Amino acid sequence: MLHLGTETDARTTATTPAATGAPAPASTEDHGAAPCDLVTVPARQGLEAVDILRRDTARDIGPVLHDGACDTLGFLVPPGTAEAWDVPGSACTRTAGRGLRIPAEPPAPGSGWLLPPEEDAPVTDPAVLRAALDQAARLIEAADNCR
């Protein structure tokens, strides 16, 4: 799974320089990007959700990370999402505003952008993501029951 910190219960707390007391690295790669949380899901469900979100042109989808080694997708969502995130089969990494920002390069070794960051869709709306993940889970269950 795309872990950016240490796990607590079903959620993950991001480890950043501010959280560890280390000085923040000077970086110009930030480009003023807003902080974000990260929702991770199994790749199969995540790919279905991406398809659902992309079919609805009225809804923006933010950056999506793919971690092939762990077979997960990570959706960048607004900070604070982790506090209310309770979607079964997923986890949400909390940053609590401590500096996880949308990076130009994927933040985890071995990961890559399925959908890279764009100016006009900085993060995915958590309510929209929740609905897409629920629909994806139902589609996967129906497909699996046809076997």
mmCIF file with all atom_site columns, C-alpha atoms in Angstrom:
data_model
loop_
_atom_site.group_PDB
_atom_site.id
_atom_site.type_symbol
_atom_site.label_atom_id
_atom_site.label_alt_id
_atom_site.label_comp_id
_atom_site.label_asym_id
_atom_site.label_entity_id
_atom_site.label_seq_id
_atom_site.pdbx_PDB_ins_code
_atom_site.Cartn_x
_atom_site.Cartn_y
_atom_site.Cartn_z
_atom_site.occupancy
_atom_site.B_iso_or_equiv
_atom_site.pdbx_formal_charge
_atom_site.auth_seq_id
_atom_site.auth_comp_id
_atom_site.auth_asym_id
_atom_site.auth_atom_id
_atom_site.pdbx_PDB_model_num
ATOM 1   C CA . MET A 1 1   ? 0.000   0.000   0.000   1.00 0.00 ? 1   MET A CA 1
ATOM 2   C CA . LEU A 1 2   ? 1.178   3.571   -0.561  1.00 0.00 ? 2   LEU A CA 1
ATOM 3   C CA . HIS A 1 3   ? 2.312   4.408   2.950   1.00 0.00 ? 3   HIS A CA 1
ATOM 4   C CA . LEU A 1 4   ? 3.621   7.857   3.559   1.00 0.00 ? 4   LEU A CA 1
ATOM 5   C CA . GLY A 1 5   ? 4.023   7.399   7.288   1.00 0.00 ? 5   GLY A CA 1
ATOM 6   C CA . THR A 1 6   ? 3.071   5.116   10.125  1.00 0.00 ? 6   THR A CA 1
ATOM 7   C CA . GLU A 1 7   ? -0.179  3.236   10.362  1.00 0.00 ? 7   GLU A CA 1
ATOM 8   C CA . THR A 1 8   ? -2.711  3.735   13.158  1.00 0.00 ? 8   THR A CA 1
ATOM 9   C CA . ASP A 1 9   ? -5.828  1.559   13.087  1.00 0.00 ? 9   ASP A CA 1
ATOM 10  C CA . ALA A 1 10  ? -7.343  1.699   9.571   1.00 0.00 ? 10  ALA A CA 1
ATOM 11  C CA . ARG A 1 11  ? -5.804  5.065   8.828   1.00 0.00 ? 11  ARG A CA 1
ATOM 12  C CA . THR A 1 12  ? -2.251  6.217   8.284   1.00 0.00 ? 12  THR A CA 1
ATOM 13  C CA . THR A 1 13  ? -0.534  9.253   9.730   1.00 0.00 ? 13  THR A CA 1
ATOM 14  C CA . ALA A 1 14  ? 1.865   10.964  7.381   1.00 0.00 ? 14  ALA A CA 1
ATOM 15  C CA . THR A 1 15  ? 5.402   11.476  8.526   1.00 0.00 ? 15  THR A CA 1
ATOM 16  C CA . THR A 1 16  ? 6.711   14.840  7.448   1.00 0.00 ? 16  THR A CA 1
ATOM 17  C CA . PRO A 1 17  ? 9.608   16.989  8.629   1.00 0.00 ? 17  PRO A CA 1
ATOM 18  C CA . ALA A 1 18  ? 7.187   19.002  10.784  1.00 0.00 ? 18  ALA A CA 1
ATOM 19  C CA . ALA A 1 19  ? 5.859   15.834  12.414  1.00 0.00 ? 19  ALA A CA 1
ATOM 20  C CA . THR A 1 20  ? 9.321   14.496  13.231  1.00 0.00 ? 20  THR A CA 1
ATOM 21  C CA . GLY A 1 21  ? 10.834  17.800  14.325  1.00 0.00 ? 21  GLY A CA 1
ATOM 22  C CA . ALA A 1 22  ? 13.318  17.792  11.441  1.00 0.00 ? 22  ALA A CA 1
ATOM 23  C CA . PRO A 1 23  ? 13.731  21.003  9.495   1.00 0.00 ? 23  PRO A CA 1
ATOM 24  C CA . ALA A 1 24  ? 11.671  21.204  6.343   1.00 0.00 ? 24  ALA A CA 1
ATOM 25  C CA . PRO A 1 25  ? 13.769  20.858  3.201   1.00 0.00 ? 25  PRO A CA 1
ATOM 26  C CA . ALA A 1 26  ? 13.993  23.934  1.059   1.00 0.00 ? 26  ALA A CA 1
ATOM 27  C CA . SER A 1 27  ? 12.201  23.174  -2.187  1.00 0.00 ? 27  SER A CA 1
ATOM 28  C CA . THR A 1 28  ? 10.998  25.077  -5.145  1.00 0.00 ? 28  THR A CA 1
ATOM 29  C CA . GLU A 1 29  ? 9.217   21.988  -6.493  1.00 0.00 ? 29  GLU A CA 1
ATOM 30  C CA . ASP A 1 30  ? 6.165   22.782  -4.351  1.00 0.00 ? 30  ASP A CA 1
ATOM 31  C CA . HIS A 1 31  ? 4.751   25.348  -6.800  1.00 0.00 ? 31  HIS A CA 1
ATOM 32  C CA . GLY A 1 32  ? 2.418   26.563  -4.028  1.00 0.00 ? 32  GLY A CA 1
ATOM 33  C CA . ALA A 1 33  ? 0.377   23.348  -4.137  1.00 0.00 ? 33  ALA A CA 1
ATOM 34  C CA . ALA A 1 34  ? -2.176  22.837  -1.406  1.00 0.00 ? 34  ALA A CA 1
ATOM 35  C CA . PRO A 1 35  ? -1.722  20.161  1.264   1.00 0.00 ? 35  PRO A CA 1
ATOM 36  C CA . CYS A 1 36  ? -3.620  16.934  0.692   1.00 0.00 ? 36  CYS A CA 1
ATOM 37  C CA . ASP A 1 37  ? -4.551  13.557  2.196   1.00 0.00 ? 37  ASP A CA 1
ATOM 38  C CA . LEU A 1 38  ? -4.213  10.257  0.353   1.00 0.00 ? 38  LEU A CA 1
ATOM 39  C CA . VAL A 1 39  ? -6.932  7.590   0.010   1.00 0.00 ? 39  VAL A CA 1
ATOM 40  C CA . THR A 1 40  ? -5.496  4.193   -0.924  1.00 0.00 ? 40  THR A CA 1
ATOM 41  C CA . VAL A 1 41  ? -7.536  1.319   -2.348  1.00 0.00 ? 41  VAL A CA 1
ATOM 42  C CA . PRO A 1 42  ? -6.822  -1.997  -4.068  1.00 0.00 ? 42  PRO A CA 1
ATOM 43  C CA . ALA A 1 43  ? -5.871  -1.370  -7.705  1.00 0.00 ? 43  ALA A CA 1
ATOM 44  C CA . ARG A 1 44  ? -8.861  -3.243  -9.147  1.00 0.00 ? 44  ARG A CA 1
ATOM 45  C CA . GLN A 1 45  ? -11.392 -1.137  -7.260  1.00 0.00 ? 45  GLN A CA 1
ATOM 46  C CA . GLY A 1 46  ? -9.381  2.026   -7.846  1.00 0.00 ? 46  GLY A CA 1
ATOM 47  C CA . LEU A 1 47  ? -9.194  1.494   -11.597 1.00 0.00 ? 47  LEU A CA 1
ATOM 48  C CA . GLU A 1 48  ? -12.966 0.931   -11.735 1.00 0.00 ? 48  GLU A CA 1
ATOM 49  C CA . ALA A 1 49  ? -13.467 4.136   -9.738  1.00 0.00 ? 49  ALA A CA 1
ATOM 50  C CA . VAL A 1 50  ? -11.169 6.073   -12.091 1.00 0.00 ? 50  VAL A CA 1
ATOM 51  C CA . ASP A 1 51  ? -13.219 4.836   -15.056 1.00 0.00 ? 51  ASP A CA 1
ATOM 52  C CA . ILE A 1 52  ? -16.457 5.875   -13.315 1.00 0.00 ? 52  ILE A CA 1
ATOM 53  C CA . LEU A 1 53  ? -15.088 9.317   -12.483 1.00 0.00 ? 53  LEU A CA 1
ATOM 54  C CA . ARG A 1 54  ? -13.668 9.915   -15.956 1.00 0.00 ? 54  ARG A CA 1
ATOM 55  C CA . ARG A 1 55  ? -16.981 9.003   -17.643 1.00 0.00 ? 55  ARG A CA 1
ATOM 56  C CA . ASP A 1 56  ? -18.694 11.789  -15.704 1.00 0.00 ? 56  ASP A CA 1
ATOM 57  C CA . THR A 1 57  ? -17.203 14.866  -17.358 1.00 0.00 ? 57  THR A CA 1
ATOM 58  C CA . ALA A 1 58  ? -18.940 17.153  -14.858 1.00 0.00 ? 58  ALA A CA 1
ATOM 59  C CA . ARG A 1 59  ? -16.723 15.826  -12.065 1.00 0.00 ? 59  ARG A CA 1
ATOM 60  C CA . ASP A 1 60  ? -13.055 16.593  -11.672 1.00 0.00 ? 60  ASP A CA 1
ATOM 61  C CA . ILE A 1 61  ? -10.645 13.875  -10.684 1.00 0.00 ? 61  ILE A CA 1
ATOM 62  C CA . GLY A 1 62  ? -7.377  14.818  -9.075  1.00 0.00 ? 62  GLY A CA 1
ATOM 63  C CA . PRO A 1 63  ? -4.023  13.096  -9.247  1.00 0.00 ? 63  PRO A CA 1
ATOM 64  C CA . VAL A 1 64  ? -3.962  9.314   -8.830  1.00 0.00 ? 64  VAL A CA 1
ATOM 65  C CA . LEU A 1 65  ? -0.875  7.332   -7.841  1.00 0.00 ? 65  LEU A CA 1
ATOM 66  C CA . HIS A 1 66  ? -0.294  3.712   -8.788  1.00 0.00 ? 66  HIS A CA 1
ATOM 67  C CA . ASP A 1 67  ? 1.908   1.510   -6.629  1.00 0.00 ? 67  ASP A CA 1
ATOM 68  C CA . GLY A 1 68  ? 2.524   -1.600  -8.707  1.00 0.00 ? 68  GLY A CA 1
ATOM 69  C CA . ALA A 1 69  ? 4.485   -3.390  -5.986  1.00 0.00 ? 69  ALA A CA 1
ATOM 70  C CA . CYS A 1 70  ? 1.545   -3.234  -3.573  1.00 0.00 ? 70  CYS A CA 1
ATOM 71  C CA . ASP A 1 71  ? -1.148  -3.264  -6.274  1.00 0.00 ? 71  ASP A CA 1
ATOM 72  C CA . THR A 1 72  ? -2.858  -0.133  -4.921  1.00 0.00 ? 72  THR A CA 1
ATOM 73  C CA . LEU A 1 73  ? -4.065  3.216   -6.211  1.00 0.00 ? 73  LEU A CA 1
ATOM 74  C CA . GLY A 1 74  ? -3.876  6.423   -4.203  1.00 0.00 ? 74  GLY A CA 1
ATOM 75  C CA . PHE A 1 75  ? -6.287  9.314   -4.739  1.00 0.00 ? 75  PHE A CA 1
ATOM 76  C CA . LEU A 1 76  ? -5.207  12.746  -3.531  1.00 0.00 ? 76  LEU A CA 1
ATOM 77  C CA . VAL A 1 77  ? -8.021  14.373  -1.557  1.00 0.00 ? 77  VAL A CA 1
ATOM 78  C CA . PRO A 1 78  ? -8.366  17.568  0.536   1.00 0.00 ? 78  PRO A CA 1
ATOM 79  C CA . PRO A 1 79  ? -6.627  17.689  3.926   1.00 0.00 ? 79  PRO A CA 1
ATOM 80  C CA . GLY A 1 80  ? -8.890  16.611  6.783   1.00 0.00 ? 80  GLY A CA 1
ATOM 81  C CA . THR A 1 81  ? -10.579 13.882  4.732   1.00 0.00 ? 81  THR A CA 1
ATOM 82  C CA . ALA A 1 82  ? -9.042  11.145  6.913   1.00 0.00 ? 82  ALA A CA 1
ATOM 83  C CA . GLU A 1 83  ? -11.010 12.253  9.973   1.00 0.00 ? 83  GLU A CA 1
ATOM 84  C CA . ALA A 1 84  ? -14.316 11.124  8.458   1.00 0.00 ? 84  ALA A CA 1
ATOM 85  C CA . TRP A 1 85  ? -13.091 8.478   5.994   1.00 0.00 ? 85  TRP A CA 1
ATOM 86  C CA . ASP A 1 86  ? -14.747 5.129   6.688   1.00 0.00 ? 86  ASP A CA 1
ATOM 87  C CA . VAL A 1 87  ? -14.957 3.351   3.350   1.00 0.00 ? 87  VAL A CA 1
ATOM 88  C CA . PRO A 1 88  ? -14.372 -0.391  3.877   1.00 0.00 ? 88  PRO A CA 1
ATOM 89  C CA . GLY A 1 89  ? -11.333 -1.775  2.090   1.00 0.00 ? 89  GLY A CA 1
ATOM 90  C CA . SER A 1 90  ? -9.559  1.577   1.903   1.00 0.00 ? 90  SER A CA 1
ATOM 91  C CA . ALA A 1 91  ? -7.321  3.712   4.086   1.00 0.00 ? 91  ALA A CA 1
ATOM 92  C CA . CYS A 1 92  ? -6.755  7.439   4.269   1.00 0.00 ? 92  CYS A CA 1
ATOM 93  C CA . THR A 1 93  ? -3.397  9.009   5.070   1.00 0.00 ? 93  THR A CA 1
ATOM 94  C CA . ARG A 1 94  ? -3.711  12.031  7.319   1.00 0.00 ? 94  ARG A CA 1
ATOM 95  C CA . THR A 1 95  ? -1.449  14.996  6.930   1.00 0.00 ? 95  THR A CA 1
ATOM 96  C CA . ALA A 1 96  ? -3.292  17.265  9.376   1.00 0.00 ? 96  ALA A CA 1
ATOM 97  C CA . GLY A 1 97  ? -1.934  20.186  7.377   1.00 0.00 ? 97  GLY A CA 1
ATOM 98  C CA . ARG A 1 98  ? 1.647   19.193  8.191   1.00 0.00 ? 98  ARG A CA 1
ATOM 99  C CA . GLY A 1 99  ? 2.971   19.685  4.736   1.00 0.00 ? 99  GLY A CA 1
ATOM 100 C CA . LEU A 1 100 ? 2.218   16.752  2.423   1.00 0.00 ? 100 LEU A CA 1
ATOM 101 C CA . ARG A 1 101 ? 1.777   18.590  -0.828  1.00 0.00 ? 101 ARG A CA 1
ATOM 102 C CA . ILE A 1 102 ? 0.996   17.481  -4.336  1.00 0.00 ? 102 ILE A CA 1
ATOM 103 C CA . PRO A 1 103 ? 4.449   16.698  -5.678  1.00 0.00 ? 103 PRO A CA 1
ATOM 104 C CA . ALA A 1 104 ? 5.565   16.864  -9.288  1.00 0.00 ? 104 ALA A CA 1
ATOM 105 C CA . GLU A 1 105 ? 7.112   13.404  -8.874  1.00 0.00 ? 105 GLU A CA 1
ATOM 106 C CA . PRO A 1 106 ? 5.372   10.473  -7.141  1.00 0.00 ? 106 PRO A CA 1
ATOM 107 C CA . PRO A 1 107 ? 6.197   10.582  -3.405  1.00 0.00 ? 107 PRO A CA 1
ATOM 108 C CA . ALA A 1 108 ? 6.710   6.834   -2.864  1.00 0.00 ? 108 ALA A CA 1
ATOM 109 C CA . PRO A 1 109 ? 9.519   4.778   -4.418  1.00 0.00 ? 109 PRO A CA 1
ATOM 110 C CA . GLY A 1 110 ? 8.177   2.357   -7.020  1.00 0.00 ? 110 GLY A CA 1
ATOM 111 C CA . SER A 1 111 ? 5.012   4.366   -7.616  1.00 0.00 ? 111 SER A CA 1
ATOM 112 C CA . GLY A 1 112 ? 3.960   6.364   -10.645 1.00 0.00 ? 112 GLY A CA 1
ATOM 113 C CA . TRP A 1 113 ? 1.207   8.732   -11.675 1.00 0.00 ? 113 TRP A CA 1
ATOM 114 C CA . LEU A 1 114 ? -1.815  7.051   -13.239 1.00 0.00 ? 114 LEU A CA 1
ATOM 115 C CA . LEU A 1 115 ? -3.244  10.580  -13.552 1.00 0.00 ? 115 LEU A CA 1
ATOM 116 C CA . PRO A 1 116 ? -0.600  13.267  -12.975 1.00 0.00 ? 116 PRO A CA 1
ATOM 117 C CA . PRO A 1 117 ? -1.291  16.518  -11.096 1.00 0.00 ? 117 PRO A CA 1
ATOM 118 C CA . GLU A 1 118 ? -2.966  19.234  -13.151 1.00 0.00 ? 118 GLU A CA 1
ATOM 119 C CA . GLU A 1 119 ? -3.661  22.872  -12.373 1.00 0.00 ? 119 GLU A CA 1
ATOM 120 C CA . ASP A 1 120 ? -7.439  22.669  -12.930 1.00 0.00 ? 120 ASP A CA 1
ATOM 121 C CA . ALA A 1 121 ? -8.119  19.562  -10.776 1.00 0.00 ? 121 ALA A CA 1
ATOM 122 C CA . PRO A 1 122 ? -5.810  19.687  -7.753  1.00 0.00 ? 122 PRO A CA 1
ATOM 123 C CA . VAL A 1 123 ? -7.541  16.956  -5.662  1.00 0.00 ? 123 VAL A CA 1
ATOM 124 C CA . THR A 1 124 ? -10.561 14.647  -5.872  1.00 0.00 ? 124 THR A CA 1
ATOM 125 C CA . ASP A 1 125 ? -13.707 15.555  -3.925  1.00 0.00 ? 125 ASP A CA 1
ATOM 126 C CA . PRO A 1 126 ? -14.040 12.932  -1.142  1.00 0.00 ? 126 PRO A CA 1
ATOM 127 C CA . ALA A 1 127 ? -17.823 12.599  -1.516  1.00 0.00 ? 127 ALA A CA 1
ATOM 128 C CA . VAL A 1 128 ? -17.465 12.012  -5.238  1.00 0.00 ? 128 VAL A CA 1
ATOM 129 C CA . LEU A 1 129 ? -14.659 9.508   -4.631  1.00 0.00 ? 129 LEU A CA 1
ATOM 130 C CA . ARG A 1 130 ? -16.714 7.678   -1.991  1.00 0.00 ? 130 ARG A CA 1
ATOM 131 C CA . ALA A 1 131 ? -19.634 7.299   -4.423  1.00 0.00 ? 131 ALA A CA 1
ATOM 132 C CA . ALA A 1 132 ? -17.318 6.084   -7.208  1.00 0.00 ? 132 ALA A CA 1
ATOM 133 C CA . LEU A 1 133 ? -15.627 3.561   -4.893  1.00 0.00 ? 133 LEU A CA 1
ATOM 134 C CA . ASP A 1 134 ? -19.017 2.271   -3.728  1.00 0.00 ? 134 ASP A CA 1
ATOM 135 C CA . GLN A 1 135 ? -20.180 1.875   -7.324  1.00 0.00 ? 135 GLN A CA 1
ATOM 136 C CA . ALA A 1 136 ? -16.887 0.194   -8.256  1.00 0.00 ? 136 ALA A CA 1
ATOM 137 C CA . ALA A 1 137 ? -17.243 -2.281  -5.369  1.00 0.00 ? 137 ALA A CA 1
ATOM 138 C CA . ARG A 1 138 ? -20.762 -3.186  -6.534  1.00 0.00 ? 138 ARG A CA 1
ATOM 139 C CA . LEU A 1 139 ? -19.566 -3.685  -10.125 1.00 0.00 ? 139 LEU A CA 1
ATOM 140 C CA . ILE A 1 140 ? -16.693 -5.905  -8.986  1.00 0.00 ? 140 ILE A CA 1
ATOM 141 C CA . GLU A 1 141 ? -19.002 -7.950  -6.751  1.00 0.00 ? 141 GLU A CA 1
ATOM 142 C CA . ALA A 1 142 ? -21.477 -8.429  -9.604  1.00 0.00 ? 142 ALA A CA 1
ATOM 143 C CA . ALA A 1 143 ? -18.702 -9.478  -11.979 1.00 0.00 ? 143 ALA A CA 1
ATOM 144 C CA . ASP A 1 144 ? -17.269 -11.907 -9.450  1.00 0.00 ? 144 ASP A CA 1
ATOM 145 C CA . ASN A 1 145 ? -20.697 -13.448 -8.823  1.00 0.00 ? 145 ASN A CA 1
ATOM 146 C CA . CYS A 1 146 ? -21.106 -14.188 -12.540 1.00 0.00 ? 146 CYS A CA 1
ATOM 147 C CA . ARG A 1 147 ? -18.217 -16.657 -12.486 1.00 0.00 ? 147 ARG A CA 1
#
